[in-house]
Backbone as JSON, one array per atom type, in Angstrom:
{
  "sequence": "MKFPVALYLVPGLVGLDLAAKIWALGALEASDPAIFLVPGLSLKLAFNSGVSFGFFSGSPVLVLLVPTVLVLALAVWFFRTSSSLDALALGCIIAGAVSNLADRGVHGAVTDFLAWGPRASPFFVNNLADIWITAGVLILFGGPLLRSLGSTRPKTAK",
  "N": [[-9.44, 5.74, 18.07], [-9.6, 6.68, 15.91], [-10.15, 9.1, 15.79], [-7.65, 10.8, 16.79], [-5.89, 10.17, 14.78], [-7.2, 11.37, 12.51], [-7.33, 13.88, 13.45], [-4.75, 14.46, 14.08], [-2.75, 13.09, 13.18], [-3.08, 12.35, 10.25], [-3.05, 15.39, 9.31], [-0.47, 16.28, 10.35], [1.01, 14.94, 9.15], [1.11, 15.29, 6.75], [1.76, 18.26, 6.65], [3.99, 17.82, 7.34], [5.46, 16.65, 4.93], [4.55, 18.51, 3.0], [6.3, 20.79, 4.08], [8.57, 19.8, 3.5], [8.6, 19.76, 0.85], [8.84, 22.13, -0.02], [10.99, 23.13, 1.32], [13.19, 21.58, -0.53], [12.53, 22.36, -2.89], [13.62, 25.13, -2.49], [16.17, 24.67, -1.77], [17.47, 22.78, -3.5], [18.33, 22.07, -6.69], [17.47, 20.77, -9.77], [19.09, 20.37, -12.14], [21.13, 19.82, -10.31], [24.06, 17.52, -9.3], [23.09, 14.67, -7.29], [22.73, 14.88, -3.92], [24.98, 12.91, -1.54], [23.73, 11.31, 1.13], [23.52, 9.27, 3.03], [24.73, 5.47, 2.1], [23.06, 4.53, -0.67], [21.08, 6.41, -0.4], [20.5, 9.53, -1.57], [20.14, 13.32, -2.2], [17.76, 14.71, -4.68], [16.69, 16.38, -6.52], [13.43, 16.34, -8.4], [10.77, 15.92, -10.64], [7.16, 14.94, -11.04], [5.35, 14.28, -13.22], [3.21, 12.97, -13.72], [0.85, 10.13, -11.95], [1.79, 7.66, -9.59], [4.93, 6.52, -10.25], [5.03, 7.66, -12.71], [2.16, 7.42, -14.26], [-0.18, 7.97, -16.13], [0.94, 10.47, -17.33], [0.38, 12.14, -19.3], [-2.18, 13.09, -19.25], [-3.79, 15.66, -17.68], [-6.04, 15.61, -16.35], [-6.75, 13.19, -15.74], [-4.68, 12.72, -13.95], [-5.36, 14.45, -11.61], [-7.81, 13.81, -11.28], [-8.06, 10.77, -10.79], [-6.56, 10.43, -8.2], [-8.09, 11.94, -6.58], [-10.54, 10.62, -6.7], [-9.68, 7.91, -5.35], [-8.58, 9.25, -3.08], [-10.82, 10.05, -1.57], [-12.64, 7.51, -1.69], [-10.8, 6.2, 0.17], [-11.33, 7.57, 2.23], [-13.8, 6.92, 3.04], [-13.45, 4.48, 3.64], [-11.81, 4.79, 5.78], [-13.33, 6.02, 7.86], [-15.39, 4.12, 8.12], [-14.32, 1.7, 9.29], [-13.45, -0.33, 12.08], [-11.21, -1.04, 12.86], [-8.35, -0.27, 14.67], [-5.77, -0.59, 13.41], [-6.18, -0.79, 10.89], [-7.71, 2.03, 10.54], [-5.09, 3.53, 10.99], [-3.5, 2.72, 9.24], [-4.8, 3.49, 6.81], [-5.04, 6.48, 7.54], [-2.3, 7.23, 7.11], [-1.96, 6.58, 4.32], [-3.9, 8.2, 3.17], [-3.1, 10.64, 4.27], [-0.55, 10.86, 2.65], [-1.34, 10.74, -0.25], [-2.94, 13.15, -0.13], [-1.44, 14.72, 0.17], [0.65, 14.64, -1.95], [-1.49, 15.44, -3.81], [-1.68, 18.15, -3.21], [0.64, 19.06, -3.84], [0.32, 18.72, -6.48], [-1.69, 20.36, -7.45], [-0.56, 22.56, -6.94], [1.91, 22.82, -8.16], [1.51, 21.56, -10.73], [2.95, 19.3, -10.74], [4.4, 16.44, -8.76], [6.46, 17.01, -6.33], [9.79, 15.15, -5.92], [12.21, 14.28, -4.07], [13.92, 12.55, -2.92], [16.54, 10.16, -3.38], [16.82, 7.12, -4.32], [19.36, 4.5, -3.88], [21.96, 3.86, -6.32], [24.21, 7.03, -6.09], [24.87, 8.35, -8.63], [23.2, 7.11, -10.69], [20.11, 6.59, -9.24], [17.73, 4.42, -8.66], [15.05, 5.1, -8.19], [13.19, 8.36, -7.27], [11.58, 9.74, -4.69], [9.3, 11.03, -2.41], [8.43, 12.31, 0.81], [5.56, 12.03, 0.92], [5.41, 9.87, -0.48], [6.3, 7.57, 1.25], [4.97, 7.56, 3.17], [2.61, 6.66, 2.15], [3.3, 4.31, 1.16], [3.88, 2.92, 3.63], [1.45, 2.79, 4.54], [0.04, 1.01, 3.3], [1.99, -1.05, 3.8], [1.08, -1.56, 6.41], [-1.84, -1.83, 5.93], [-1.72, -4.1, 4.64], [0.01, -5.75, 5.02], [0.36, -6.56, 7.75], [-2.03, -8.38, 8.43], [-1.62, -10.34, 6.43], [0.78, -11.64, 7.35], [-0.35, -12.67, 9.56], [-1.86, -14.48, 8.72], [-0.4, -16.14, 7.59], [0.98, -17.16, 9.39], [-1.08, -18.82, 10.88], [-1.12, -20.84, 9.27], [0.75, -22.84, 9.94], [1.76, -25.64, 10.39], [0.52, -27.38, 13.51], [2.99, -28.29, 15.76], [3.74, -31.55, 17.44], [3.21, -31.8, 21.06]],
  "CA": [[-8.2, 5.74, 17.64], [-9.76, 6.99, 14.43], [-10.1, 10.79, 16.37], [-6.55, 10.69, 16.61], [-5.25, 9.84, 13.24], [-7.79, 11.98, 11.48], [-6.99, 15.46, 13.7], [-3.48, 14.85, 14.29], [-1.65, 12.27, 12.22], [-3.27, 12.98, 8.53], [-2.77, 16.73, 9.27], [0.66, 16.29, 10.54], [2.13, 14.08, 7.75], [0.85, 16.44, 5.33], [2.42, 19.58, 6.81], [5.69, 17.51, 7.09], [5.65, 16.56, 3.8], [4.47, 19.86, 2.18], [7.47, 21.67, 4.27], [9.94, 19.0, 3.33], [9.09, 19.75, -0.19], [9.41, 23.79, -0.16], [12.51, 23.47, 1.84], [14.01, 20.95, -1.62], [12.54, 23.6, -4.35], [14.47, 26.1, -2.34], [17.69, 24.2, -1.47], [18.09, 21.68, -4.51], [18.14, 22.72, -8.28], [17.02, 19.63, -10.48], [20.32, 20.24, -12.74], [22.61, 19.53, -9.85], [24.22, 16.24, -8.83], [22.55, 14.27, -6.39], [23.5, 15.18, -2.78], [24.88, 12.26, -0.95], [23.28, 11.33, 2.43], [24.11, 7.76, 3.74], [24.93, 4.91, 1.47], [21.77, 4.21, -1.23], [20.32, 7.51, -0.12], [20.51, 11.0, -1.86], [18.81, 14.17, -2.1], [18.03, 14.86, -5.94], [15.5, 17.32, -7.02], [12.52, 15.91, -9.68], [9.3, 16.11, -10.53], [6.73, 13.59, -11.82], [4.01, 15.06, -13.62], [1.98, 11.82, -13.74], [0.8, 9.99, -10.45], [2.59, 6.96, -8.9], [6.07, 5.99, -11.53], [4.39, 8.77, -14.01], [1.37, 6.86, -14.95], [-0.95, 9.44, -16.43], [1.38, 11.6, -16.96], [-0.33, 12.81, -20.43], [-3.24, 13.77, -19.04], [-3.49, 16.37, -16.59], [-7.45, 15.81, -15.77], [-6.71, 11.59, -15.11], [-3.65, 13.04, -12.49], [-6.15, 15.28, -10.64], [-9.47, 13.06, -10.91], [-8.12, 9.28, -10.4], [-6.1, 10.43, -6.5], [-9.21, 12.64, -5.89], [-11.45, 9.63, -6.34], [-9.13, 7.3, -4.76], [-8.88, 9.71, -1.74], [-12.53, 9.92, -1.22], [-12.98, 6.05, -1.18], [-10.08, 5.79, 1.25], [-12.17, 8.24, 3.51], [-14.94, 6.55, 3.75], [-13.06, 3.14, 4.6], [-11.24, 5.25, 7.14], [-15.02, 6.27, 8.67], [-16.33, 2.78, 8.12], [-13.76, 0.75, 10.02], [-13.17, -0.33, 13.54], [-10.01, -1.58, 13.5], [-7.52, 0.81, 14.79], [-4.73, -0.46, 12.61], [-6.57, -0.22, 9.59], [-7.61, 3.68, 10.78], [-3.7, 4.09, 11.08], [-2.83, 2.55, 7.67], [-5.51, 4.28, 6.01], [-4.72, 7.46, 7.75], [-0.7, 7.34, 6.4], [-2.44, 6.64, 3.0], [-4.87, 9.43, 2.99], [-2.25, 11.99, 4.5], [0.26, 10.78, 1.5], [-2.34, 11.4, -1.24], [-3.61, 14.33, -0.17], [-0.34, 16.06, 0.28], [0.46, 14.61, -3.29], [-2.68, 15.99, -4.55], [-1.75, 19.57, -3.24], [1.71, 19.52, -4.19], [0.59, 18.55, -7.96], [-2.17, 21.19, -7.81], [0.16, 24.16, -6.82], [3.1, 23.05, -9.06], [1.37, 20.92, -11.58], [3.87, 18.09, -10.81], [4.69, 16.29, -7.52], [8.0, 17.3, -6.22], [10.57, 14.75, -5.35], [13.8, 14.8, -3.5], [14.67, 11.52, -1.99], [16.79, 9.49, -4.24], [17.18, 5.86, -3.7], [20.21, 3.75, -5.38], [23.47, 4.38, -6.89], [23.9, 8.42, -6.22], [25.01, 8.77, -10.02], [21.76, 6.78, -11.14], [19.16, 6.24, -8.58], [16.49, 3.67, -9.1], [13.81, 6.14, -8.1], [12.99, 9.42, -6.69], [10.3, 10.0, -4.14], [9.15, 12.24, -1.31], [7.88, 11.95, 2.22], [4.26, 11.35, 1.11], [5.26, 8.27, -1.21], [6.95, 6.73, 2.18], [3.71, 7.76, 4.08], [1.5, 5.69, 1.63], [4.11, 2.81, 1.11], [4.14, 2.69, 4.81], [0.14, 2.7, 4.99], [0.12, 0.2, 2.24], [2.19, -2.52, 4.21], [0.53, -1.73, 7.56], [-2.88, -2.62, 5.79], [-1.99, -5.56, 4.06], [1.29, -6.86, 5.48], [0.02, -7.46, 9.14], [-3.02, -9.29, 8.07], [-0.76, -11.46, 5.62], [1.89, -12.28, 8.1], [-1.14, -13.28, 10.66], [-2.57, -15.75, 8.12], [0.66, -17.04, 7.09], [1.3, -17.97, 10.99], [-1.91, -19.45, 11.38], [-1.3, -22.2, 7.98], [1.98, -23.55, 10.1], [1.38, -27.15, 10.89], [1.13, -27.56, 15.04], [4.19, -29.34, 16.53], [3.04, -32.23, 18.53], [3.94, -31.86, 22.28]],
  "C": [[-8.34, 6.91, 16.45], [-9.52, 8.52, 14.39], [-8.63, 11.23, 16.27], [-5.6, 11.14, 15.61], [-5.99, 10.95, 12.51], [-7.48, 13.43, 12.14], [-5.56, 15.33, 13.84], [-2.56, 14.07, 13.23], [-1.48, 12.92, 10.64], [-2.68, 14.29, 8.55], [-0.78, 17.18, 9.38], [1.67, 15.77, 9.4], [1.83, 14.98, 6.49], [1.43, 17.5, 5.33], [3.97, 19.37, 6.66], [6.12, 17.05, 5.89], [5.89, 17.68, 2.74], [5.61, 20.74, 2.83], [8.71, 20.86, 3.77], [10.2, 19.48, 1.51], [9.3, 21.13, -0.74], [10.66, 23.66, 0.22], [13.45, 22.55, 0.34], [13.51, 21.76, -2.75], [13.51, 24.78, -3.64], [15.73, 26.06, -2.16], [18.28, 23.54, -2.42], [17.76, 22.7, -5.75], [18.29, 21.03, -9.25], [18.32, 19.28, -11.38], [21.58, 19.67, -11.73], [22.53, 18.05, -9.84], [23.24, 15.64, -7.7], [23.59, 14.68, -5.05], [23.53, 14.16, -1.91], [24.38, 12.16, 0.78], [23.8, 10.0, 3.39], [24.4, 6.82, 2.24], [23.4, 4.15, 0.7], [20.33, 5.26, -1.21], [20.82, 8.86, -0.57], [19.48, 12.18, -1.87], [19.21, 14.65, -3.91], [16.66, 15.41, -6.25], [14.7, 16.75, -8.43], [11.23, 16.08, -9.39], [8.5, 15.21, -11.39], [5.56, 13.96, -11.66], [2.82, 14.29, -14.19], [1.96, 10.94, -12.08], [1.79, 8.74, -10.43], [3.77, 6.17, -10.45], [5.44, 6.38, -13.15], [3.41, 8.11, -14.79], [0.13, 8.28, -15.29], [-0.48, 10.86, -16.71], [1.13, 12.65, -18.16], [-1.26, 13.32, -20.38], [-3.67, 14.62, -17.41], [-4.85, 16.09, -15.63], [-7.62, 14.17, -14.95], [-5.8, 12.32, -13.95], [-4.25, 13.82, -11.87], [-7.54, 14.2, -9.77], [-8.89, 11.48, -10.39], [-7.66, 9.55, -8.66], [-6.88, 10.95, -6.02], [-10.1, 11.47, -5.36], [-10.66, 8.4, -5.54], [-8.98, 7.83, -3.01], [-10.01, 9.5, -1.19], [-13.23, 8.23, -0.63], [-12.12, 5.71, 0.06], [-11.14, 6.46, 2.75], [-12.89, 7.65, 4.03], [-14.82, 5.27, 4.26], [-12.98, 3.25, 5.59], [-12.51, 5.39, 8.33], [-15.76, 5.16, 9.07], [-15.76, 2.16, 9.06], [-13.72, 0.93, 11.41], [-12.02, -0.95, 14.18], [-8.81, -0.61, 13.38], [-6.25, 0.7, 13.75], [-5.04, -0.47, 11.15], [-6.67, 1.27, 9.64], [-6.14, 4.06, 10.75], [-3.19, 4.12, 9.8], [-3.63, 3.29, 6.74], [-5.33, 5.63, 6.16], [-3.28, 8.02, 7.01], [-1.48, 7.5, 4.6], [-3.03, 7.8, 2.61], [-3.7, 10.86, 2.83], [-0.91, 11.93, 3.03], [-0.32, 11.33, 0.2], [-2.53, 12.63, -1.2], [-2.23, 15.31, -0.29], [0.43, 16.1, -1.32], [-0.44, 15.52, -4.22], [-2.33, 17.75, -4.53], [-0.51, 19.9, -3.79], [1.61, 19.9, -6.18], [-0.4, 19.86, -8.42], [-1.79, 22.16, -7.77], [1.09, 24.04, -8.03], [2.92, 22.42, -10.53], [2.27, 19.52, -11.81], [4.34, 17.74, -9.49], [6.06, 16.4, -7.39], [8.91, 16.12, -5.39], [11.89, 14.8, -5.18], [14.51, 13.54, -3.03], [15.17, 10.5, -3.18], [17.55, 7.91, -3.89], [18.04, 5.05, -4.87], [21.37, 4.42, -5.14], [23.42, 6.01, -6.68], [23.96, 8.69, -7.97], [23.77, 8.49, -10.83], [21.04, 6.07, -10.48], [17.78, 5.45, -9.34], [15.3, 3.96, -9.27], [14.2, 7.2, -7.27], [11.81, 9.65, -6.13], [10.33, 11.19, -3.26], [8.45, 11.33, -0.13], [6.53, 11.04, 2.2], [4.04, 9.99, 0.63], [5.75, 7.27, -0.01], [5.83, 6.6, 2.83], [2.66, 6.79, 3.43], [2.23, 4.46, 1.56], [3.93, 2.28, 2.4], [2.7, 1.74, 5.45], [-0.42, 1.29, 4.37], [0.57, -1.21, 3.12], [1.56, -2.71, 5.52], [-1.2, -2.29, 7.26], [-2.92, -3.8, 5.24], [-0.87, -6.34, 4.38], [0.79, -7.39, 6.79], [-1.39, -8.5, 8.77], [-2.55, -10.59, 7.39], [0.16, -12.14, 6.34], [0.93, -13.2, 9.01], [-1.63, -14.7, 9.92], [-1.57, -17.02, 7.61], [1.27, -17.74, 8.65], [0.2, -18.74, 11.27], [-1.99, -20.74, 10.15], [0.01, -22.65, 8.64], [1.2, -24.65, 10.85], [1.91, -26.84, 12.39], [2.08, -28.31, 14.83], [3.19, -30.21, 17.97], [4.15, -31.77, 20.12], [4.12, -32.96, 22.93]]
}
């Protein structure tokens, strides 16, 4: 499972996110109102100069150093894991982090364009890479958590 994830999934997710960001930079203006897609989701160009939720936005060194160290640590975990599910999850997280790092390296900030919540004042704006990271975290920790919760249920008498 690791070989297809490393060879196809990670580069594919990085490419898809970077292509979407290039599209957003060309098609959207930060000063324009959000474009309605479906209830709760609009297109709105925004830029995040920090890491998640703007952390470290005042330190250009930390916004590049912290994610780089995390990607390297995740890559070590990826190559050491024997679990296909963990490899899939880590591949998603690595793809999202690498894509955001590349965007930040080129533009000095991460390009966000998916606005979640009311169109007039969304709760947050993110991108596909953030979705890859979230999906990876949910797979990585959600599966074992659900299995452990299921194993703690009292057994019913037959």
